[in-house]
Coordinates of C-alpha atoms (C1' of nucleotides) in Angstrom, one line a residue:
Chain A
X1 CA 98.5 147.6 105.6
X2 CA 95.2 145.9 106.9
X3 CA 92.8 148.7 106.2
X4 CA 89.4 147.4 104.3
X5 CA 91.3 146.9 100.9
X6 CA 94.1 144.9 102.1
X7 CA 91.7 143.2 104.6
X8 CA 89.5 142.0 101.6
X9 CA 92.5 140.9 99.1
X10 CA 93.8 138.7 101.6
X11 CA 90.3 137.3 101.7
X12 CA 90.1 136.8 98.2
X13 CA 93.5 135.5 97.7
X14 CA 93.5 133.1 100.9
X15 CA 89.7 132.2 99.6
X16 CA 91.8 130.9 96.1
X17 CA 94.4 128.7 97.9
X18 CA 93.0 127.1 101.5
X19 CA 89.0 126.9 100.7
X20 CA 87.8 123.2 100.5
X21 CA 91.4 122.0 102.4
X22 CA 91.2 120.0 106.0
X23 CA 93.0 121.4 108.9
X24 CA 94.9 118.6 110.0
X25 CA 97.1 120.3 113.0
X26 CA 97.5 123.8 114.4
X27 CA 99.8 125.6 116.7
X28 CA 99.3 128.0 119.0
X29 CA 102.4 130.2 119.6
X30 CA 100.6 132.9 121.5
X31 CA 97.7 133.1 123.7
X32 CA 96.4 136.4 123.8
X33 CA 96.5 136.1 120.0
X34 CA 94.6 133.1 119.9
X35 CA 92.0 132.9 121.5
X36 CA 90.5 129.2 121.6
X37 CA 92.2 125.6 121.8
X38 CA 93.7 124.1 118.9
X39 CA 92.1 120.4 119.5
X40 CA 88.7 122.3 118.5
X41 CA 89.7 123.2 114.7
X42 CA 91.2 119.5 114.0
X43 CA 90.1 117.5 110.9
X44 CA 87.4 120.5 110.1
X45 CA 87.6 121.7 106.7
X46 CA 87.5 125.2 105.5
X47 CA 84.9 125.9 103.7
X48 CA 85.0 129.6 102.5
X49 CA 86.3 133.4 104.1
X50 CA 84.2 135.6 103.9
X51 CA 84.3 139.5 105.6
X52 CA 82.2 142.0 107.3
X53 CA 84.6 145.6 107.8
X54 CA 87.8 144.5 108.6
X55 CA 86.8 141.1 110.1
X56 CA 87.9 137.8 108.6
X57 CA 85.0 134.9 108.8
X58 CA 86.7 131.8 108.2
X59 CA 84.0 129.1 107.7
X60 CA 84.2 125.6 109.3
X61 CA 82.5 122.1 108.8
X62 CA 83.0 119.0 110.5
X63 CA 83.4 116.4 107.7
X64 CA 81.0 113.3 107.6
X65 CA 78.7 115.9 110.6
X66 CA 75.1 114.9 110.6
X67 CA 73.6 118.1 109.2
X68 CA 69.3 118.9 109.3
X69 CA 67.6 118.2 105.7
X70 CA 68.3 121.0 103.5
X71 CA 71.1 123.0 105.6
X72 CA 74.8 123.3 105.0
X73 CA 75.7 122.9 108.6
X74 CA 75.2 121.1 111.3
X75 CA 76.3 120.9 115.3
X76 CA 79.9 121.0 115.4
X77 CA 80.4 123.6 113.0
X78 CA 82.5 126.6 113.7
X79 CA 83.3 130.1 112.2
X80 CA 87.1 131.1 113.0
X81 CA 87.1 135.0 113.1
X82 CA 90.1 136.7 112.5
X83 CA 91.6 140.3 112.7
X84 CA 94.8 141.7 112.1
X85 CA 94.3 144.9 114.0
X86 CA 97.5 147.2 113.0
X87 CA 99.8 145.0 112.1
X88 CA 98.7 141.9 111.5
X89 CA 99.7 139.3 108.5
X90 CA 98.5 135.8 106.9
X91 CA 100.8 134.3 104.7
X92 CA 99.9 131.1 102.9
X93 CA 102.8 128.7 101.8
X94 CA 102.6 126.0 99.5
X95 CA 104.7 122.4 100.9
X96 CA 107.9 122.2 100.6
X97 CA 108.3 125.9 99.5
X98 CA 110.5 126.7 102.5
X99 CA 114.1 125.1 101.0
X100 CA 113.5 127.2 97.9
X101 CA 115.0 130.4 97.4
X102 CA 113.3 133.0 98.3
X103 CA 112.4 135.0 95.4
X104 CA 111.0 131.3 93.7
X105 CA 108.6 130.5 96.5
X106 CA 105.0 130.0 96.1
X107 CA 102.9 132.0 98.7
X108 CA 99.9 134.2 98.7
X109 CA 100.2 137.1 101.0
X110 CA 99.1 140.3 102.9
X111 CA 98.9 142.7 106.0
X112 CA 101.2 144.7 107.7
X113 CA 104.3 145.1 105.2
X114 CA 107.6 143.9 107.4
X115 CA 110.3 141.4 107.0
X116 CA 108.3 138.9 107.5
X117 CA 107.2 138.5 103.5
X118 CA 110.2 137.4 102.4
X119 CA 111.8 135.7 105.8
X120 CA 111.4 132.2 106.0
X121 CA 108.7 131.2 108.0
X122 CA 108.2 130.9 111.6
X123 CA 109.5 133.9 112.0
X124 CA 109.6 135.7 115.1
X125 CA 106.0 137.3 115.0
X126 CA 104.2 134.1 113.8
X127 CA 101.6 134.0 116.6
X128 CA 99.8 130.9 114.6
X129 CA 100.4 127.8 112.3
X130 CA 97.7 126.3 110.4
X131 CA 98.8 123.0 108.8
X132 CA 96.5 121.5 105.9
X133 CA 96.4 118.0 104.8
X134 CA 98.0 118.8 101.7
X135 CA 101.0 120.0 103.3
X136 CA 100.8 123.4 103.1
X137 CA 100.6 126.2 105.7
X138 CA 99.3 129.3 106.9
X139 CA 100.9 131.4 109.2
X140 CA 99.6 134.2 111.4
X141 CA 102.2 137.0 111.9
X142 CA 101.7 139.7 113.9
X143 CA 104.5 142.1 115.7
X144 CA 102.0 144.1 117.9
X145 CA 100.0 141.5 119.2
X146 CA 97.0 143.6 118.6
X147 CA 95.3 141.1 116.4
X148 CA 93.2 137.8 117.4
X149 CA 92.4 134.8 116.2
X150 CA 88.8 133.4 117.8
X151 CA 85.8 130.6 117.8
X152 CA 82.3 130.5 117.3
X153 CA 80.1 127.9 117.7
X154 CA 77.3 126.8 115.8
X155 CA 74.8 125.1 118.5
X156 CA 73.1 127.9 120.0
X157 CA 71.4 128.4 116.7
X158 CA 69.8 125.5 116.1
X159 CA 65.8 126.1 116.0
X160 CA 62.7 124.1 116.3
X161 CA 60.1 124.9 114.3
X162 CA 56.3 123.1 114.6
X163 CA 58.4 119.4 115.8
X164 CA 60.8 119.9 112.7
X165 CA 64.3 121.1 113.0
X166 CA 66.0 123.9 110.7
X167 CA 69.1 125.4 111.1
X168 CA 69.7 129.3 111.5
X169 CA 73.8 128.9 111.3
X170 CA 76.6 130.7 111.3
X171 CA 77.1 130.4 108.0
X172 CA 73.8 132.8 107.0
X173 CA 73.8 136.5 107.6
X174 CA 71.0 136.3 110.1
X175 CA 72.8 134.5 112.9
X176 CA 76.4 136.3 111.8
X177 CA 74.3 139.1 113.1
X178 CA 74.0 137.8 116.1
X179 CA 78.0 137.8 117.1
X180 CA 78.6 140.5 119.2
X181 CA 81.8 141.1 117.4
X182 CA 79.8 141.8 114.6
X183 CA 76.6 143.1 115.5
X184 CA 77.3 146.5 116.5
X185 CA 78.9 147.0 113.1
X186 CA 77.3 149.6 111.1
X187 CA 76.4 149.1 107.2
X188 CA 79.4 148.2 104.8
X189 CA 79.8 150.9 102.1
X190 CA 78.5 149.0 98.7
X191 CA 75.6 148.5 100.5
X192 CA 72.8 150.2 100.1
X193 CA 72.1 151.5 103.9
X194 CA 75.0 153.8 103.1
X195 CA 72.7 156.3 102.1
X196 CA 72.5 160.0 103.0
X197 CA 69.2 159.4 104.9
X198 CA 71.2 157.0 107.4
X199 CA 74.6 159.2 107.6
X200 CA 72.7 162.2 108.4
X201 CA 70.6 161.0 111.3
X202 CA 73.2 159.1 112.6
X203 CA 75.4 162.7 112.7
X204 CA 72.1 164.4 114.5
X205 CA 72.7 162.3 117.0
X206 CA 76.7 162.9 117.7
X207 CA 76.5 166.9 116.9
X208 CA 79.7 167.6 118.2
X209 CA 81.9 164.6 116.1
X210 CA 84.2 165.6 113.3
X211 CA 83.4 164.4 110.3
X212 CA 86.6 162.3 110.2
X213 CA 86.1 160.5 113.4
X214 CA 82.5 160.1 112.4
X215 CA 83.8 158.5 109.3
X216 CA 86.1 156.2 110.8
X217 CA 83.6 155.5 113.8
X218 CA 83.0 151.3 112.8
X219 CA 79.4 151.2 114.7
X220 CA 78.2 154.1 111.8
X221 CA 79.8 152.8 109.0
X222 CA 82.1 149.8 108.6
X223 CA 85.6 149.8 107.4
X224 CA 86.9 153.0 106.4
X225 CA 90.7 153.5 108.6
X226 CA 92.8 156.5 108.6
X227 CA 94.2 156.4 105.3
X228 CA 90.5 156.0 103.3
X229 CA 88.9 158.7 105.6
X230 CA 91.7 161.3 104.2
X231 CA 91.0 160.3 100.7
X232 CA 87.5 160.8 100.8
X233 CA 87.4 163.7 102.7
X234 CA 89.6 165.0 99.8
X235 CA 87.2 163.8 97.1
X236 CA 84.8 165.6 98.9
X237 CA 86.6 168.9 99.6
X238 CA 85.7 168.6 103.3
X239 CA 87.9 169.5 106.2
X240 CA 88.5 166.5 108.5
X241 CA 87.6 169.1 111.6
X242 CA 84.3 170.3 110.5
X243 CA 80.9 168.8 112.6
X244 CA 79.8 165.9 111.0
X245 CA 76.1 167.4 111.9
X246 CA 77.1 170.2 109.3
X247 CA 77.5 168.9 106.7
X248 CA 75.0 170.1 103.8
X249 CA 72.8 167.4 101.7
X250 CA 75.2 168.3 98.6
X251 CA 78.1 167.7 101.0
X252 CA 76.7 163.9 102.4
X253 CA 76.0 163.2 98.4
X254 CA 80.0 164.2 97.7
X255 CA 81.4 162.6 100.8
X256 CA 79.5 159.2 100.1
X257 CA 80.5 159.1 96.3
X258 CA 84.1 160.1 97.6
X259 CA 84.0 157.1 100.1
X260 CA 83.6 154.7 97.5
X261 CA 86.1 155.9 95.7
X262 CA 88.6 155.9 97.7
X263 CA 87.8 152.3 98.8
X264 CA 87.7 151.4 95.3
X265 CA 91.1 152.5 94.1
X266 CA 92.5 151.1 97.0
X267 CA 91.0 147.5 96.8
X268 CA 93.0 148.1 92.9
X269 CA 95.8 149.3 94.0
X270 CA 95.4 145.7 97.4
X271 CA 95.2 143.8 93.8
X272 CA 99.0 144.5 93.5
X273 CA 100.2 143.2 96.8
X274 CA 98.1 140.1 96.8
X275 CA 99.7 137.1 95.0
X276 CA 103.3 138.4 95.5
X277 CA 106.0 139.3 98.2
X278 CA 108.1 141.1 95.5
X279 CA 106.1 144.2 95.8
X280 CA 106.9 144.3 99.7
X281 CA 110.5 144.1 98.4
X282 CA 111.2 146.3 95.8
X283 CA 107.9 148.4 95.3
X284 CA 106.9 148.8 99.6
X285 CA 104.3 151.3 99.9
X286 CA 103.2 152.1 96.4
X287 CA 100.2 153.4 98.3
X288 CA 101.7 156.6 98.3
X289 CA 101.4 157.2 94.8
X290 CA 98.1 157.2 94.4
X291 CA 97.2 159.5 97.5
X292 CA 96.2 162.9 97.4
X293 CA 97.2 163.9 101.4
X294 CA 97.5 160.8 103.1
X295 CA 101.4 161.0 104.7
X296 CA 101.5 164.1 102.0
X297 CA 102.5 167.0 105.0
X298 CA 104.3 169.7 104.4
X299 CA 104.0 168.8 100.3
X300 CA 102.4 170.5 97.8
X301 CA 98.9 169.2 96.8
X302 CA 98.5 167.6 93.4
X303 CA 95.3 169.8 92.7
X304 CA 96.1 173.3 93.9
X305 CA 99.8 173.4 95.1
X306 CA 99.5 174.8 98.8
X307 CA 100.9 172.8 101.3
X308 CA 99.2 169.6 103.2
X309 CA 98.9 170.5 106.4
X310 CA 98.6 167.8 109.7
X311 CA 96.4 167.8 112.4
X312 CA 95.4 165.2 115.2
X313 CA 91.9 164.4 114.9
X314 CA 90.6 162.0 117.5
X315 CA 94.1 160.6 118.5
X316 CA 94.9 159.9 114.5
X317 CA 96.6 162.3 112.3
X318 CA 94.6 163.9 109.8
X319 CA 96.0 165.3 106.3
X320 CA 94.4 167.6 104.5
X321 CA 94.9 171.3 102.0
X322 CA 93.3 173.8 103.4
X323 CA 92.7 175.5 100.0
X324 CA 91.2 172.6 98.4
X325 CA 88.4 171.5 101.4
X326 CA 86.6 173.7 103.1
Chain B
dC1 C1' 119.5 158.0 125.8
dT2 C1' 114.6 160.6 124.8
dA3 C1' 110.7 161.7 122.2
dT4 C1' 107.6 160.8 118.6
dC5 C1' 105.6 158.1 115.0
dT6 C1' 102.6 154.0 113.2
dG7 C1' 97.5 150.4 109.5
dT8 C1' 92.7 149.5 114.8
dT9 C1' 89.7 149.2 118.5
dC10 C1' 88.4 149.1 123.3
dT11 C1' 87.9 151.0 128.1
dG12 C1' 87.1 154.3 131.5
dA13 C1' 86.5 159.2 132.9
dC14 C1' 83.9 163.3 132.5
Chain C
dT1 C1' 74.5 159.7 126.3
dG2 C1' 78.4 161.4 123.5
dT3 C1' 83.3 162.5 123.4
dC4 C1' 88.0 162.1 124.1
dA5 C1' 92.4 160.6 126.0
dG6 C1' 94.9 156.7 126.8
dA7 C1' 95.8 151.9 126.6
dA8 C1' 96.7 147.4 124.4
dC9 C1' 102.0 146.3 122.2
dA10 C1' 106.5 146.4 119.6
dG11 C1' 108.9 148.3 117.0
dA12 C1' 111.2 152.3 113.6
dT13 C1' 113.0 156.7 113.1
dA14 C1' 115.0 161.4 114.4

DNA sequence: CTATCTGTTCTGAC
DNA sequence: TGTCAGAACAGATA
């Protein structure tokens, strides 16, 4: 379920298990997934993941690279960026793991909630294979084909400065800036350009964009999917149709606290599916427990008891009471 | 069989 | 320029 949550406890998880290992082969089973050739990810090392909205960074060095005085990188270096799109999945397995049965293996886990968890793997949908000198692997499942796997390249940002070279890389947040994949993007939503200042001059601009499509729009704010944007409009007690450029100061201050929220209990609840395929087993989909309207039509709400009602809502279906947001 | 649903994002038409 | 439908793809479900 790659919305930002998910997106960021695969980060963390993956972060525990493959930073610091050397990719010592890859495998490319699909080529509009992935997106660059394998030779150019050989022998380099992984040095951290990191995330801006729903966008994997995966860090690369080149061991024993000749690096500037002072920097962390050098030419050669490489960022892999990943997304999973809809239904995307990276499962980590430790060596040997596959023989075992498959309730004993050791894997860390997440995405798109399928098969797939438990299966042994290659499976069907495994697009890519990352093999790591310790013998373990990571595999990139995906049954859409929606999600990619691509390369950046650290040498157009080397920079001379008075006859002396320093680095502006990759690996700082000025140059990630500068991917187009990732430049667009508007402010993440623990930082501090989330404000009601920025939300409501952005709306002044779009005056006839629903709130929820506002919301979800990734150039205005990044990360929040279809399931978050219901949660927080329900915080909020906002309708998911009403003009973003409506919205009342009181309203913004609501919707913004609401936003966190909602993105906070579900990074918690991403906390559960993390380490373990058991929950895709038994416990699939526990997100439903802790929504208030998301998948909840035709139920009663848990606040007032009329029913959730469904609408579509720039091409996504919106849930929402009618009693409760206004 | 048909019709409709699904976590995201991009393109092209108006 | 902003806005929206439809596409990209592969299922599952009724």
């Amino acid at each position: 379920m790659p919305e930002l949550p998910e997106v960021e406890t695969i980060r963390k998880g993956l972060n525990s298990v493959i930073a610091g290992k050397t990719i010592t082969g890859f495998e490319s089973r699909d080529s509009k997934v992935v997106r660059f050739d394998p030779k150019e990810i050989i022998g380099m090392k992984i040095e951290s993941i990191d995330r801006r909205a729903k966008i994997l960074i995966i860090k690369l060095t080149k061991p024993n690279n000749r690096r500037p005085f002072g920097s962390t990188q050098g030419i050669g270096d490489r960022a892999m960026l990943c997304h999973l799109k809809m239904t995307g999945q990276l499962i980590w397995e430790a060596k040997g793991e596959k023989k075992k049965h498959v309730l004993r293996r050791k894997r860390v886990a997440g995405g798109h909630p399928s098969e797939s968890w438990g299966e042994i793997l290659p499976c069907k949908h495994t697009r890519a294979i990352f093999k790591f000198d310790d013998g373990s692997e990571l595999f990139f499942n995906d049954l859409r084909r929606f999600g990619y796997l691509k390369l950046i390249q650290n040498s157009k940002h080397i920079i001379e400065n008075n006859g002396d070279h320093f680095v502006v890389g990759l690996f700082d947040d000025k140059s990630i800036g500068e991917i187009p994949e990732l430049a667009k993007l508007g402010p993440e939503i623990d930082s501090s350009d989330f404000n009601m200042d920025y939300l409501k001059s952005k709306s002044k601009r779009m005056p006839k964009k629903k709130i929820k499509t506002f919301l979800m729009d990734q150039e205005i704010i990044s990360g929040v999917g279809n399931i978050y944007s219901d949660e927080a409009l329900f915080y909020a007690g906002i309708l998911p149709t009403r003009l973003a450029s409506t919205l009342s100061d009181l309203e913004w201050e609501k919707l913004i606290k609401s936003t966190k929220k909602a993105i906070d209990l579900g990074i918690q609840y991403g906390g559960s599916s993390e380490e373990t395929y058991v929950d895709a087993f038994g416990k699939q989909g526990t997100m439903s427990e802790y929504s208030m309207v998301y998948r909840k039509s035709d139920q009663s709400c848990k606040l007032c008891g009329s029913i959730i009602r469904r609408a579509k809502i720039g091409g996504r279906s919106a849930h929402f009471c009618n009693n409760c947001q206004k």
